[in-house]
Short mmCIF file of C-alpha atoms in Angstrom, two decimals:
data_model
loop_
_atom_site.label_atom_id
_atom_site.label_comp_id
_atom_site.label_asym_id
_atom_site.label_seq_id
_atom_site.Cartn_x
_atom_site.Cartn_y
_atom_site.Cartn_z
CA GLY A 1 29.13 52.12 60.09
CA HIS A 2 32.51 52.00 61.49
CA ILE A 3 35.36 49.83 62.68
CA GLU A 4 36.14 49.33 66.50
CA VAL A 5 39.76 49.94 66.54
CA VAL A 6 42.94 51.71 68.60
CA GLN A 7 44.71 54.51 66.78
CA VAL A 8 48.54 53.54 68.01
CA VAL A 9 50.95 57.25 68.15
CA PHE A 10 54.49 55.82 68.79
CA ASP A 11 57.79 56.87 69.28
CA PRO A 12 60.04 54.63 67.18
CA GLN A 13 63.09 55.74 69.44
CA ILE A 14 61.18 53.87 71.77
CA ILE A 15 59.44 50.94 70.05
CA SER A 16 59.62 49.91 65.96
CA ALA A 17 56.91 49.61 64.36
CA PRO A 18 57.66 45.87 63.04
CA GLU A 19 57.76 45.50 67.15
CA ILE A 20 53.97 46.82 67.46
CA LEU A 21 53.23 44.82 64.32
CA LYS A 22 54.79 41.30 66.42
CA TRP A 23 52.60 42.54 69.13
CA PHE A 24 49.52 43.00 67.03
CA TRP A 25 49.71 39.24 65.39
CA LYS A 26 50.05 37.95 69.33
CA ALA A 27 47.05 39.77 70.77
CA HIS A 28 44.57 38.43 68.96
CA ASP A 29 42.90 35.52 66.35
CA PRO A 30 44.25 36.78 62.90
CA THR A 31 42.29 34.33 61.43
CA ASP A 32 39.16 34.41 62.53
CA PRO A 33 37.24 36.22 59.32
CA ARG A 34 33.75 36.92 61.79
CA GLY A 35 35.65 38.92 64.60
CA GLN A 36 37.41 38.44 67.67
CA GLY A 37 36.66 36.16 70.29
CA VAL A 38 32.86 36.63 71.69
CA ASP A 39 32.51 39.34 69.34
CA LYS A 40 31.06 38.52 66.45
CA GLY A 41 30.63 41.36 63.42
CA PRO A 42 31.97 43.52 60.83
CA ILE A 43 33.22 45.91 63.10
CA TYR A 44 35.22 43.50 65.05
CA MET A 45 37.52 42.32 62.27
CA SER A 46 40.98 42.23 61.79
CA TYR A 47 42.08 45.67 60.03
CA ILE A 48 45.64 47.23 60.06
CA PHE A 49 44.76 50.70 58.67
CA THR A 50 48.31 52.48 57.26
CA HIS A 51 49.59 55.99 56.51
CA SER A 52 52.18 55.79 54.25
CA PRO A 53 53.52 53.31 51.60
CA LYS A 54 56.24 52.32 54.23
CA GLN A 55 54.03 51.31 56.58
CA ARG A 56 52.03 49.13 53.91
CA GLU A 57 55.01 47.11 53.73
CA LEU A 58 55.88 46.21 56.57
CA ALA A 59 52.08 45.35 57.41
CA GLU A 60 52.54 43.26 54.79
CA THR A 61 55.68 41.92 55.64
CA SER A 62 54.69 41.06 59.03
CA LYS A 63 51.76 39.63 58.02
CA LYS A 64 53.46 37.07 55.99
CA GLU A 65 55.43 36.37 58.81
CA ALA A 66 53.11 35.79 60.91
CA GLN A 67 51.33 33.47 58.72
CA THR A 68 53.94 31.19 60.29
CA ASN A 69 52.28 30.96 63.51
CA PHE A 70 48.91 29.94 62.51
CA ASP A 71 47.47 26.85 60.76
CA ALA A 72 44.48 28.98 59.00
CA PRO A 73 45.39 31.54 56.55
CA ILE A 74 45.33 35.41 58.20
CA VAL A 75 42.13 37.32 57.25
CA THR A 76 43.56 40.70 58.47
CA THR A 77 42.37 43.55 56.17
CA ILE A 78 45.35 45.81 55.61
CA GLN A 79 43.94 49.24 53.56
CA ASP A 80 45.24 52.53 53.78
CA ALA A 81 43.93 54.81 56.67
CA GLU A 82 40.85 57.42 56.59
CA GLU A 83 39.64 59.72 59.12
CA PHE A 84 40.07 58.61 62.67
CA TYR A 85 36.64 59.45 64.79
CA ALA A 86 37.94 58.75 68.80
CA ALA A 87 35.29 56.87 70.95
CA LYS A 88 32.96 58.35 73.10
CA GLU A 89 34.14 59.21 76.95
CA GLU A 90 32.43 56.42 78.43
CA HIS A 91 34.04 53.79 76.09
CA GLN A 92 37.82 55.63 76.65
CA ASP A 93 40.22 53.55 78.94
CA TYR A 94 37.62 50.45 79.55
CA TYR A 95 39.54 48.18 80.86
CA PHE A 96 41.22 50.12 83.47
CA ARG A 97 37.94 51.49 84.37
CA MET A 98 36.01 48.47 84.24
CA LYS A 99 37.45 45.50 84.96
CA GLY A 100 36.45 45.07 88.61
CA GLU A 101 32.59 46.03 87.04
CA ASN A 102 31.83 43.84 83.87
CA PRO A 103 32.77 40.50 83.74
CA TYR A 104 33.75 40.85 79.99
CA CYS A 105 37.41 42.60 81.20
CA PRO A 106 38.79 39.77 83.22
CA GLN A 107 37.11 36.41 80.79
CA GLN A 108 38.15 38.61 77.69
CA ILE A 109 40.82 41.17 78.31
CA THR A 110 42.51 39.94 80.91
CA PRO A 111 43.77 36.47 78.81
CA LYS A 112 44.77 38.72 76.34
CA LEU A 113 47.18 41.01 77.97
CA LYS A 114 48.45 37.79 80.03
CA LYS A 115 49.55 36.75 76.69
CA LEU A 116 51.43 39.32 76.01
CA GLY A 117 53.43 39.39 79.28
CA LEU A 118 51.24 42.54 80.58
CA ASP A 119 49.86 42.35 84.41
CA TYR A 120 47.17 45.45 84.60
#
């Protein structure tokens, strides 16, 4: 099996890991044990995969801090990263390619982007 995730590569001189984690908690509902929005099932559950003890510590700390913003318990799993496999090409940049063609994009993705203050 697999889990649908994004791999975030960043320059800490531009944005910090704690800042990325703040966006992560804000962008989705980390309290839903069944998945995200209309996407349900194990491949859509909330995960953070870490590459070092420092990343794990940052993730655990941010999870505790984020919990104060939710009534239900956060169910996001934090675990060590394993091998990452990029999705097939037709799944890359899906929102940008399909937002005018697939109603899923404006119904499910656009509201999340707006919640983050992003307008694409």
